[in-house]
Each structure stands twice: as C-alpha cells, then as structure tokens.
Amino acid sequence: MKGQTSKIESIYQQVIDRNPGETEFHQAVREVLDSLEPVIMKYPKYADHRIIERICEPERQIIFRVPWTDDKGNIHINRGFRVEFNSALGPYKGGLRFHESVYLGIIKFLGFEQIFKNALTGMPIGGGKGGSDFNPKGRSDAEIMRFCQSFMTELYRHLGEYTDVPAGDIGVGGREIGYMFGQYKRITNRYEAGVLTGKGLSWGGSLVRTEATGYGAVYFVNEMLKTKKDSFEGKTCVVSGSGNVAIYTVEKINHLGGKVVAMSDSNGYIYDKRGVDLSLVKQLKEVERRRIKDYCDTYKGATYVEGGNIWEVPCQVAMPSATQNELDEKDAEMLVKNGCIAVGEGANMPTTPEGTKVFLNAGVLFGPGKAANAGGVATSALEMQQNASRDSWTFEYTEKRLHEIMIGIHKACYEQSAEFGQPGNYILGANIASFRKVADAMISQGLI
Ligand SMILES: NC(=O)C1=CN([C@@H]2O[C@H](COP(=O)(O)OP(=O)(O)OC[C@H]3O[C@@H](n4cnc5c(N)ncnc54)[C@H](OP(=O)(O)O)[C@@H]3O)[C@@H](O)[C@H]2O)C=CC1
Ligand SMILES: N=C(CCC(=O)O)C(=O)O
C-alpha cells in the first residue's frame, strides 16, 4: 500500500508542478486521487497503463482572444477557453462559464470534474468545459449577442455533434446558447442541432433541460435519504444561489414536501421562514434579471442580509448551488451543529475539502457535485439523443428518464463505496465508479 501512496503522491506533485497556480484544478484532482489508492491496489493494470497520469492531462487546451464592442462603440477584449479534457466515452461534453473570475485553472477544474460526472450518467459523453472572463452582468441583450457571436466565431472550428458539445453554466443560459447557435449555423451553413445543448424548445431544445440539474440534485439527495428511511417531507432546507440550478432545486424540494427558507446571490441572502415564494424568485431572476434582495420589496416579513453567509441559517438539508468553495469548514460545523443531516452539491465543487471532512465525520449524508448535479449534463445527452433522431419527447417521459439516471448514479456510487469498505461514502463511490469506467475505455483505445 505504501508504494501506491507514494506513487499517487508523486503524480499529484507532477500535476501541481505542470499546472502552477491553478489551485481549483489541483483541488479537483486531489479529491479524485485520494479515492484511487485501493483501486490501483486491486487493479494494477491502471498503474501499468499510467492511467492516472494520463487522465490528469487534458487532451487539448484552447485559449483565444474575444474582441467585441459595447453599445457606446467602445472596444473590449476578453479571453476565451475550451478545455477538451477526455473523449474516452464520447464527444467532449460540458458547459461554458461566463464570469469575471474565469481563468484556465477554473476551466480545468470544471473539465476534470466533468469527465467523471459524465461517466456516471452512463451516457456516451466525454468531459470538457469552456468559457470566458467576460462578465455579462448589466450588459444589454445586444452586447451579450455581440460577445457570443465573437466568442463562437473563434470556437466553432473546434465544435461538432461528434466532437465537442458545449452547454450552459454560470452566466450562460438559453439566451447565450441561442446567440452562439445562430452564429455557429451562419458560419458552417449547417443546422447541426446536436452541437449545443440547452437550446430553445421550438428549435431543438429538450423539455426538462432547464429544470434538470436542480431536479436531479434533489432526486440524488432523496435517494440518500431513502437509505435512512427518510425523505424531504417536512424538511427545512437552504439552497444557495438563485440561478438556474438553485431555482429548480427549490422547485423539486417543494414538489417532495420540503420547505426552502433561504436563497442567495453574490450580494447576500434572503430568509423567509414561511418558505421562499419561488414564482417571485423566477420573475426577479429569470425575467427581470434583478438582485435577490428585491424579494423583500414584496414580502415585508422576509429579511435580506447584505453580504451575509447563508450557511448560518439552520436547516436539515443544505443544497449549495452557487459556486466553488462557497461552503467551508466553519460553515459545515455550523450546519452540523444546527441539525443538518444531508448535503447535495448542485454547484461544482462548492464544499472545501475541510468542509467535506466535517460532514463525513459527522455522518451527514453528502452527495458530491459530480454525482448529485449530473442531471443537467445527463439531460443534455438526452437532448442530443432527441436531436440525433429528429424527435422531441414529452416532459413526463424525459423527467422519468432523468429520474432513472439519478437513481442509477446513486446505486453505482453506493455499490462502489460498499465494495471498497466505506458504504455511504459517496465521494469515494462516485470517484471509483467513474474512474474505472473511463480508465477501462482508455486502456481499450490504446496509448493516445
Ligand atoms: N447550468 C448547469 O447545467 C449546471 C451548473 N452547475 C453548476 O451549478 C452552479 C450554478 O450554476 P448555474 O445555476 O447554471 O448559474 P447561474 O449563472 O444561473 O447562477 C449562478 C448563481 O450563483 C451565484 N454566484 C455565482 N458566482 C458566485 C460567487 N462567486 N459568489 C456567490 N454567488 C455566486 C449567482 O449570483 P449572481 O447573480 O449575483 O452572480 C447566481 O445566483 C455552478 O457551480 C455551475 O458550475 C452544475 C451542473 C449543471
Ligand atoms: N454546466 C454543466 C452542464 C454541462 C452540459 O449540459 O453539457 C455541468 O455539468 O457542470
């Protein structure tokens, strides 16, 4: 065992040395590698083929300039990224993030996570991610359109339904996907519906895709609760964020009898002890693109805490659905003290390693993002399937498929955690189940 530990340690050190300063990428790699020692012991073939070293190195990293003009005619220059991380299981598949904090390290953490998340879905999709340091907040539709057109004018040459298929993430929703799809179609002169997912419903989009990540995260947590003969019924919940993932996490919690008392955005959080009025949050966020604090203009009984930490709100189920490393060790200790029994990561890597340790040591049911939030990309793959067969399914059928996929992910994670001696450790189970799938495909496809 000692030999394998030092082997994995030296691989991790190599990743740090080769990718200096990319701390979020290092963190994502560390979490997976920490699960792999028993796998390498049991199946030495993965070490023989140096699979871990190969999986930690992206197949391709694309960086490009994105010039655009604002409504006053001023010129702006942003940087675009697409990391095509691993295509062992299918075309690169993963979102695009438009946020001022984006740099290569963020895209590589997201792309690395995506490899394993996509593998867990059981769908034929590889892992990739992209985006830009462009901040869409406060920009007009016309400015967003011009940015998206410029971004796609460079990226299109790397995309294709059988090559690389982007979708949304932070700052990229239906509006942005529409503008990028239009530019792709104009340049290529092809209606290649499967090249982007999250499309509009009237032109190739899939029902349930908007709801999928949030619904799926709740389905996953519900499966964890069922192992303890429990459910969302009557549970007080907190959901961070108020974007696509957060909104539909709240919706499905409400469907299952839970009550969400707090939501947030990057300026602060609202608390409504009666349960957040989701229709108002949708109006504020999806239609008017306003701040969550405006919720209190309508509901005087609700409170808004500017710059507040949402994890100070007592709850039984916490669903971090905003961004990476938003929930740290102190937050986890506070949640456990206040009676939290389950956590579902709707966001990608929202809990710090120290926070995760607190939850695991306290016996909290913990659903890691690569498993819990896989419903979004799974439904993207269902969109690709519909596009490929020029078909469009009903909401009920698509949601049933999504639910079955999430039940399957939970089962695979639980079984692998039990096989490797830690039943209910979903981090271990998710990492091992997904790694083995990707690694076996990589071995079959030769040294490429
Ligand atoms: N969209 C998808 O299909 C999937 C998304 N995810 C992950 O879910 C998370 C949310 O994504 P999504 O809902 O699509 O994005 P949205 O842009 O729709 O919403 C993001 C939400 O998180 C908040 N937020 C973003 N950055 C920060 C920050 N640095 N600090 C505090 N709050 C922040 C935003 O607040 P504000 O408006 O103030 O910026 C907003 O409320 C991300 O981690 C994403 O990677 C995971 C799987 C699928
Ligand atoms: N942003 C997403 C969705 C990716 C996709 O639907 O291709 C994610 O899984 O993190």
Coordinates of C-alpha atoms and ligand atoms in Angstrom, one line a residue:
M1 CA 0.0 0.0 0.0
K2 CA 2.8 2.3 0.9
G3 CA 4.3 2.1 -2.6
Q4 CA 0.9 3.1 -4.2
T5 CA 0.5 6.0 -1.8
S6 CA 3.9 7.5 -2.8
K7 CA 3.1 6.8 -6.5
I8 CA -0.2 8.7 -6.2
E9 CA 1.6 11.4 -4.2
S10 CA 4.2 11.8 -6.9
I11 CA 1.5 12.0 -9.6
Y12 CA -0.2 14.8 -7.6
Q13 CA 3.0 16.7 -7.3
Q14 CA 3.6 16.4 -11.0
V15 CA 0.1 17.9 -11.6
I16 CA 1.0 20.8 -9.3
D17 CA 4.4 21.4 -11.0
R18 CA 2.9 21.2 -14.5
N19 CA -0.1 23.4 -13.7
P20 CA 1.3 26.1 -11.4
G21 CA -1.2 28.4 -9.7
E22 CA -4.2 26.5 -10.8
T23 CA -5.4 25.9 -7.3
E24 CA -9.0 24.9 -8.1
F25 CA -7.7 22.3 -10.6
H26 CA -5.3 21.0 -8.0
Q27 CA -8.2 20.7 -5.5
A28 CA -10.4 18.8 -8.0
V29 CA -7.5 16.4 -8.8
R30 CA -6.7 15.9 -5.1
E31 CA -10.2 14.8 -4.3
V32 CA -10.3 12.1 -7.0
L33 CA -6.7 10.9 -6.4
D34 CA -7.5 10.5 -2.6
S35 CA -10.0 7.8 -3.6
L36 CA -7.9 5.8 -6.0
E37 CA -5.3 4.0 -3.9
P38 CA -7.5 0.9 -3.2
V39 CA -8.5 0.8 -6.8
I40 CA -4.8 0.7 -8.0
M41 CA -4.1 -2.0 -5.4
K42 CA -6.9 -4.1 -6.6
Y43 CA -6.5 -3.5 -10.3
P44 CA -2.7 -2.9 -11.0
K45 CA -3.5 -2.6 -14.8
Y46 CA -4.4 1.1 -14.2
A47 CA -0.9 1.7 -12.9
D48 CA 0.7 -0.4 -15.7
H49 CA -1.0 1.8 -18.3
R50 CA -0.2 5.0 -16.3
I51 CA -3.9 5.9 -16.5
I52 CA -3.9 8.4 -13.6
E53 CA -1.1 10.5 -15.1
R54 CA -2.9 10.4 -18.5
I55 CA -6.3 11.3 -17.2
C56 CA -4.9 14.3 -15.3
E57 CA -3.5 15.8 -18.5
P58 CA -6.2 17.4 -20.9
E59 CA -6.2 16.1 -24.4
R60 CA -6.4 19.7 -25.7
Q61 CA -6.4 23.2 -24.2
I62 CA -7.7 26.0 -26.4
I63 CA -7.2 29.7 -25.5
F64 CA -8.3 32.5 -27.7
R65 CA -9.0 36.3 -27.9
V66 CA -12.5 37.6 -27.9
P67 CA -12.9 41.2 -29.1
W68 CA -16.3 42.9 -29.0
T69 CA -17.9 46.4 -28.9
D70 CA -20.3 47.7 -26.3
D71 CA -23.4 49.8 -27.0
K72 CA -21.3 53.0 -26.9
G73 CA -18.9 51.6 -29.6
N74 CA -16.1 51.0 -27.1
I75 CA -13.9 48.0 -27.9
H76 CA -13.4 45.3 -25.3
I77 CA -11.1 42.3 -25.3
N78 CA -11.8 39.1 -23.3
R79 CA -10.1 35.7 -23.2
G80 CA -12.0 32.5 -24.2
F81 CA -11.2 29.0 -23.2
R82 CA -12.2 25.5 -24.2
V83 CA -10.5 22.5 -22.4
E84 CA -11.2 19.2 -24.3
F85 CA -10.3 17.0 -21.4
N86 CA -11.2 13.4 -22.2
S87 CA -13.0 11.8 -25.1
A88 CA -12.7 8.1 -24.0
L89 CA -16.5 7.8 -23.6
G90 CA -17.8 10.1 -26.2
P91 CA -17.5 13.6 -27.7
Y92 CA -16.3 16.3 -25.2
K93 CA -19.4 17.5 -23.3
G94 CA -19.5 20.3 -20.8
G95 CA -20.7 23.8 -20.1
L96 CA -19.5 27.3 -20.9
R97 CA -19.0 29.7 -17.9
F98 CA -19.0 33.5 -18.4
H99 CA -17.8 35.1 -15.2
E100 CA -15.0 37.6 -14.4
S101 CA -13.3 35.0 -12.2
V102 CA -12.7 32.6 -15.1
Y103 CA -9.1 31.6 -15.9
L104 CA -7.5 28.4 -17.2
G105 CA -7.4 26.8 -13.7
I106 CA -11.2 27.2 -13.2
I107 CA -11.9 25.7 -16.6
K108 CA -9.6 22.8 -16.0
F109 CA -11.2 22.0 -12.6
L110 CA -14.6 22.1 -14.2
G111 CA -13.5 20.0 -17.2
F112 CA -11.8 17.4 -14.9
E113 CA -14.9 17.1 -12.8
Q114 CA -16.9 16.8 -16.0
I115 CA -15.0 13.6 -17.1
F116 CA -16.2 11.7 -14.1
K117 CA -19.6 13.3 -13.8
N118 CA -20.4 12.4 -17.5
A119 CA -19.1 8.9 -16.9
L120 CA -21.6 8.4 -14.0
T121 CA -24.5 9.3 -16.2
G122 CA -24.0 6.2 -18.3
M123 CA -24.5 8.3 -21.4
P124 CA -21.9 8.3 -24.3
I125 CA -20.2 11.6 -23.5
G126 CA -16.6 12.7 -22.7
G127 CA -15.6 15.6 -20.5
G128 CA -14.8 19.2 -21.4
K129 CA -15.5 22.7 -20.3
G130 CA -15.1 26.2 -21.6
G131 CA -15.9 29.9 -21.0
S132 CA -14.6 33.4 -20.7
D133 CA -13.6 36.0 -18.2
F134 CA -16.4 38.1 -19.7
N135 CA -18.8 39.5 -17.0
P136 CA -22.4 39.5 -18.5
K137 CA -23.9 41.3 -15.6
G138 CA -25.6 44.6 -16.6
R139 CA -24.9 44.1 -20.3
S140 CA -27.7 44.7 -22.8
D141 CA -29.0 41.9 -25.0
A142 CA -27.2 43.4 -27.9
E143 CA -23.9 43.5 -26.1
I144 CA -24.4 39.8 -25.0
M145 CA -25.2 38.9 -28.6
R146 CA -22.1 40.6 -30.0
F147 CA -19.9 38.9 -27.4
C148 CA -21.4 35.5 -28.0
Q149 CA -21.0 35.9 -31.8
S150 CA -17.4 36.9 -31.4
F151 CA -16.7 34.0 -29.0
M152 CA -18.3 31.5 -31.4
T153 CA -16.5 32.9 -34.4
E154 CA -13.3 31.6 -32.9
L155 CA -14.6 28.5 -31.1
Y156 CA -16.8 27.0 -33.9
R157 CA -13.8 25.3 -35.6
H158 CA -13.3 23.0 -32.6
L159 CA -17.0 22.0 -32.1
G160 CA -19.3 19.4 -33.6
E161 CA -22.0 17.0 -32.5
Y162 CA -19.5 14.2 -32.8
T163 CA -16.5 16.2 -31.5
D164 CA -17.3 18.8 -28.8
V165 CA -20.8 19.9 -27.5
P166 CA -21.0 22.9 -25.1
A167 CA -23.9 24.0 -23.0
G168 CA -24.7 26.4 -20.2
D169 CA -23.1 27.1 -16.8
I170 CA -22.7 30.2 -14.7
G171 CA -23.6 33.3 -16.8
V172 CA -24.6 31.1 -19.8
G173 CA -28.3 30.3 -20.2
G174 CA -30.8 30.0 -23.0
R175 CA -30.2 33.5 -24.3
E176 CA -26.5 33.0 -24.7
I177 CA -26.9 29.4 -26.2
G178 CA -29.3 30.9 -28.8
Y179 CA -26.9 33.6 -29.9
M180 CA -24.0 31.1 -30.1
F181 CA -26.0 28.6 -32.0
G182 CA -27.1 31.2 -34.5
Q183 CA -23.5 32.2 -35.2
Y184 CA -22.4 28.6 -35.5
K185 CA -25.1 27.9 -38.1
R186 CA -24.3 31.1 -40.0
I187 CA -20.6 30.2 -40.2
T188 CA -20.9 26.5 -41.0
N189 CA -24.1 26.7 -43.1
R190 CA -25.3 23.6 -41.3
Y191 CA -28.3 23.1 -38.9
E192 CA -26.3 20.8 -36.6
A193 CA -28.8 20.7 -33.7
G194 CA -26.6 18.5 -31.6
V195 CA -23.7 20.9 -31.4
L196 CA -25.0 22.8 -28.4
T197 CA -27.5 21.8 -25.7
G198 CA -29.8 23.9 -23.7
K199 CA -31.4 25.2 -27.0
G200 CA -34.8 26.8 -27.2
L201 CA -37.7 24.3 -27.1
S202 CA -39.0 25.5 -30.6
W203 CA -35.6 24.8 -32.3
G204 CA -34.2 21.6 -30.9
G205 CA -34.1 22.1 -27.2
S206 CA -35.3 19.4 -24.8
L207 CA -38.0 19.6 -22.3
V208 CA -36.7 19.3 -18.7
R209 CA -33.2 20.6 -19.6
T210 CA -33.9 23.9 -17.8
E211 CA -35.1 22.0 -14.7
A212 CA -32.7 19.1 -14.9
T213 CA -29.7 20.0 -12.7
G214 CA -31.8 21.1 -9.8
Y215 CA -34.3 18.3 -10.2
G216 CA -31.5 15.8 -10.4
A217 CA -29.7 17.1 -7.3
V218 CA -32.9 16.7 -5.3
Y219 CA -33.5 13.2 -6.7
F220 CA -30.0 12.2 -5.7
V221 CA -30.4 13.5 -2.1
N222 CA -33.8 11.8 -1.9
E223 CA -32.1 8.5 -2.7
M224 CA -29.6 9.1 0.0
L225 CA -32.4 10.0 2.5
K226 CA -34.2 6.8 1.5
T227 CA -31.2 4.7 2.7
K228 CA -32.1 6.1 6.1
K229 CA -35.8 5.5 5.6
D230 CA -36.2 9.3 5.4
S231 CA -37.4 11.9 2.8
F232 CA -37.7 15.6 2.1
E233 CA -41.2 15.6 3.6
G234 CA -41.4 18.4 6.2
K235 CA -37.7 19.2 5.9
T236 CA -36.4 22.7 6.3
C237 CA -33.9 23.4 3.5
V238 CA -31.4 26.1 2.4
V239 CA -30.4 26.5 -1.2
S240 CA -27.6 28.9 -2.0
G241 CA -27.6 30.8 -5.3
S242 CA -30.7 31.9 -7.2
G243 CA -29.8 31.0 -10.8
N244 CA -30.8 28.0 -12.9
V245 CA -29.6 25.3 -10.6
A246 CA -30.9 26.9 -7.4
I247 CA -34.3 27.7 -8.8
Y248 CA -35.2 24.2 -9.9
T249 CA -33.6 22.7 -6.8
V250 CA -36.2 24.7 -4.8
E251 CA -39.0 23.6 -7.2
K252 CA -38.3 19.9 -6.8
I253 CA -37.8 20.2 -3.0
N254 CA -41.3 21.8 -2.9
H255 CA -42.7 19.0 -5.0
L256 CA -41.3 16.5 -2.5
G257 CA -42.8 18.3 0.6
G258 CA -39.7 20.2 1.7
K259 CA -39.6 23.9 2.6
V260 CA -36.8 26.2 1.4
V261 CA -36.3 29.2 3.8
A262 CA -33.3 30.9 2.2
M263 CA -31.7 31.6 -1.1
S264 CA -28.8 33.9 -2.1
D265 CA -26.9 35.7 -4.8
S266 CA -23.4 37.2 -4.8
N267 CA -24.6 40.2 -2.8
G268 CA -26.3 38.4 0.1
Y269 CA -29.2 36.1 1.1
I270 CA -32.9 36.3 1.8
Y271 CA -34.6 34.4 4.6
D272 CA -38.4 33.7 4.6
K273 CA -39.5 31.4 7.4
R274 CA -42.8 30.6 5.6
G275 CA -40.8 29.2 2.6
V276 CA -39.4 31.2 -0.3
D277 CA -42.0 32.2 -2.9
L278 CA -40.4 30.6 -6.0
S279 CA -42.7 32.2 -8.5
L280 CA -41.4 35.6 -7.3
V281 CA -37.8 34.5 -7.4
K282 CA -38.3 33.2 -11.0
Q283 CA -39.8 36.6 -12.0
L284 CA -36.9 38.5 -10.4
K285 CA -34.1 36.3 -11.7
E286 CA -35.3 34.7 -14.9
V287 CA -37.4 37.6 -16.3
E288 CA -36.1 40.9 -14.8
R289 CA -32.5 39.8 -14.1
R290 CA -32.7 41.6 -10.7
R291 CA -31.0 41.1 -7.3
I292 CA -32.3 38.7 -4.7
K293 CA -32.7 41.5 -2.2
D294 CA -35.7 42.8 -4.3
Y295 CA -37.7 39.8 -3.0
C296 CA -38.2 41.7 0.3
D297 CA -39.9 44.6 -1.6
T298 CA -42.8 42.2 -2.0
Y299 CA -42.6 40.2 1.2
K300 CA -42.1 42.6 4.1
G301 CA -41.9 39.6 6.5
A302 CA -38.8 38.3 4.8
T303 CA -35.4 39.5 5.7
Y304 CA -32.3 40.3 3.5
V305 CA -28.8 40.1 4.8
E306 CA -26.3 42.1 2.6
G307 CA -23.0 40.2 2.4
G308 CA -24.5 37.6 4.7
N309 CA -23.4 34.0 5.0
I310 CA -26.4 31.8 4.1
W311 CA -25.0 28.8 5.9
E312 CA -25.7 30.5 9.2
V313 CA -29.4 29.7 8.6
P314 CA -30.4 26.5 10.4
C315 CA -31.7 23.7 8.1
Q316 CA -31.9 19.9 7.8
V317 CA -30.9 19.8 4.2
A318 CA -28.3 22.1 2.6
M319 CA -28.0 22.4 -1.2
P320 CA -25.0 24.6 -2.2
S321 CA -26.0 25.7 -5.8
A322 CA -23.9 28.8 -6.5
T323 CA -20.2 28.4 -7.0
Q324 CA -17.0 26.5 -6.0
N325 CA -15.7 26.7 -2.4
E326 CA -18.7 28.6 -1.1
L327 CA -19.1 26.3 1.9
D328 CA -16.0 25.9 4.2
E329 CA -15.1 24.1 7.4
K330 CA -16.7 26.7 9.7
D331 CA -19.9 26.7 7.6
A332 CA -20.0 22.9 7.8
E333 CA -19.5 22.9 11.6
M334 CA -22.3 25.5 11.9
L335 CA -24.7 23.4 9.7
V336 CA -24.0 20.2 11.7
K337 CA -24.5 22.0 15.0
N338 CA -27.8 23.3 13.7
G339 CA -29.1 19.9 12.8
C340 CA -28.1 19.4 9.1
I341 CA -28.5 15.7 8.1
A342 CA -27.9 15.9 4.3
V343 CA -26.0 17.9 1.8
G344 CA -26.5 17.8 -2.0
E345 CA -23.9 19.7 -4.2
G346 CA -25.9 21.3 -7.0
A347 CA -22.9 23.5 -7.8
N348 CA -19.5 22.2 -8.9
M349 CA -17.1 21.7 -6.0
P350 CA -18.9 24.1 -3.6
T351 CA -17.6 22.5 -0.4
T352 CA -14.0 22.9 0.6
P353 CA -12.0 19.7 1.4
E354 CA -12.1 20.7 5.1
G355 CA -15.9 21.2 5.0
T356 CA -16.3 17.8 3.4
K357 CA -14.3 16.2 6.2
V358 CA -16.6 17.8 8.8
F359 CA -19.7 16.4 7.1
L360 CA -18.2 12.9 6.6
N361 CA -17.0 12.7 10.2
A362 CA -20.4 13.8 11.5
G363 CA -22.2 11.1 9.4
V364 CA -24.0 13.7 7.3
L365 CA -25.3 12.2 4.0
F366 CA -23.1 14.0 1.5
G367 CA -23.8 14.0 -2.3
P368 CA -20.7 15.3 -4.2
G369 CA -21.3 17.5 -7.2
K370 CA -20.0 15.0 -9.8
A371 CA -22.8 12.7 -8.8
A372 CA -25.6 15.0 -7.4
N373 CA -25.5 17.6 -10.2
A374 CA -25.1 15.2 -13.1
G375 CA -28.8 15.6 -14.0
G376 CA -28.0 18.6 -16.1
V377 CA -25.5 17.0 -18.4
A378 CA -27.4 13.8 -18.5
T379 CA -30.4 15.7 -19.8
S380 CA -28.1 17.4 -22.3
A381 CA -27.2 14.0 -23.6
L382 CA -30.9 13.2 -23.8
E383 CA -31.3 16.4 -25.9
M384 CA -28.5 15.1 -28.2
Q385 CA -30.4 11.8 -28.5
Q386 CA -33.6 13.6 -29.5
N387 CA -31.7 15.7 -32.0
A388 CA -30.0 12.7 -33.5
S389 CA -33.4 11.0 -34.1
R390 CA -35.1 14.3 -35.0
D391 CA -37.5 13.6 -32.2
S392 CA -38.8 15.5 -29.2
W393 CA -40.1 13.7 -26.1
T394 CA -42.8 14.7 -23.6
F395 CA -41.9 16.4 -20.3
E396 CA -43.2 13.3 -18.4
Y397 CA -41.1 10.8 -20.4
T398 CA -37.9 13.0 -20.2
E399 CA -38.3 13.6 -16.5
K400 CA -38.8 9.8 -16.0
R401 CA -35.5 9.2 -17.9
L402 CA -33.7 11.8 -15.7
H403 CA -35.1 10.3 -12.5
E404 CA -33.9 6.8 -13.6
I405 CA -30.5 8.1 -14.4
M406 CA -30.1 9.7 -11.0
I407 CA -31.3 6.6 -9.2
G408 CA -28.7 4.7 -11.3
I409 CA -25.9 7.1 -10.3
H410 CA -26.8 6.8 -6.6
K411 CA -26.8 3.0 -6.9
A412 CA -23.4 2.9 -8.7
C413 CA -21.9 5.2 -6.1
Y414 CA -23.3 3.3 -3.1
E415 CA -22.2 -0.1 -4.5
Q416 CA -18.7 1.1 -5.2
S417 CA -18.5 2.7 -1.7
A418 CA -19.6 -0.6 -0.2
E419 CA -17.1 -2.7 -2.4
F420 CA -14.3 -0.6 -1.1
G421 CA -15.3 -0.8 2.5
Q422 CA -16.9 2.6 3.2
P423 CA -20.6 2.1 2.5
G424 CA -22.3 5.5 2.2
N425 CA -19.1 7.5 1.4
Y426 CA -20.5 8.9 -1.9
I427 CA -17.3 10.8 -2.7
L428 CA -15.3 7.5 -2.7
G429 CA -18.1 5.7 -4.6
A430 CA -18.5 8.4 -7.2
N431 CA -14.8 8.7 -7.9
I432 CA -14.2 5.0 -8.1
A433 CA -17.3 4.1 -10.2
S434 CA -16.5 6.9 -12.7
F435 CA -12.7 6.4 -12.8
R436 CA -13.0 2.7 -13.6
K437 CA -15.4 3.3 -16.5
V438 CA -13.1 6.0 -18.1
A439 CA -9.9 4.1 -17.4
D440 CA -11.2 0.8 -18.9
A441 CA -12.2 2.7 -22.1
M442 CA -8.8 4.4 -22.2
I443 CA -7.0 1.1 -22.0
S444 CA -9.1 -0.4 -24.8
Q445 CA -8.4 2.6 -27.1
G446 CA -4.7 2.3 -26.8
L447 CA -2.0 4.9 -25.9
I448 CA -3.4 8.1 -27.5
Ligands
LIG1 N1 -26.2 25.1 -15.6 C1 -26.0 23.8 -15.5 O1 -26.5 23.0 -16.3 C2 -25.1 23.2 -14.4 C3 -24.5 24.1 -13.5 N2 -23.8 23.5 -12.5 C4 -23.1 24.4 -11.5 O2 -24.1 25.0 -10.7 C5 -23.6 26.2 -10.2 C6 -24.6 27.3 -10.6 O3 -24.7 27.4 -11.9 P1 -26.0 28.0 -12.7 O4 -27.2 27.9 -11.8 O5 -26.1 27.3 -14.0 O6 -25.5 29.5 -12.9 P2 -26.4 30.9 -12.9 O7 -25.5 31.9 -13.6 O8 -27.7 30.6 -13.4 O9 -26.5 31.2 -11.4 C7 -25.4 31.3 -10.6 C8 -25.8 31.7 -9.2 O10 -24.7 31.6 -8.3 C9 -24.4 32.9 -7.8 N3 -22.9 33.1 -7.9 C10 -22.1 32.9 -9.0 N4 -20.9 33.2 -8.7 C11 -20.9 33.5 -7.3 C12 -19.9 33.8 -6.4 N5 -18.6 33.9 -6.8 N6 -20.2 34.1 -5.1 C13 -21.5 34.0 -4.7 N7 -22.5 33.7 -5.6 C14 -22.2 33.4 -6.8 C15 -25.0 33.9 -8.8 O11 -25.3 35.1 -8.1 P3 -25.1 36.5 -9.0 O12 -26.2 36.5 -10.0 O13 -25.1 37.6 -8.0 O14 -23.7 36.3 -9.7 C16 -26.3 33.1 -9.1 O15 -27.3 33.3 -8.1 C17 -22.2 26.4 -10.8 O16 -21.2 25.9 -9.9 C18 -22.2 25.5 -12.0 O17 -21.0 25.1 -12.4 C19 -23.6 22.2 -12.3 C20 -24.2 21.3 -13.2 C21 -25.0 21.8 -14.3
LIG2 N1 -22.6 23.0 -16.7 C1 -22.9 21.8 -16.7 C2 -23.8 21.2 -17.8 C3 -23.0 20.7 -18.9 C4 -23.8 20.2 -20.1 O1 -25.1 20.2 -20.0 O2 -23.2 19.9 -21.1 C5 -22.2 20.9 -15.7 O3 -22.5 19.7 -15.8 O4 -21.4 21.4 -14.9

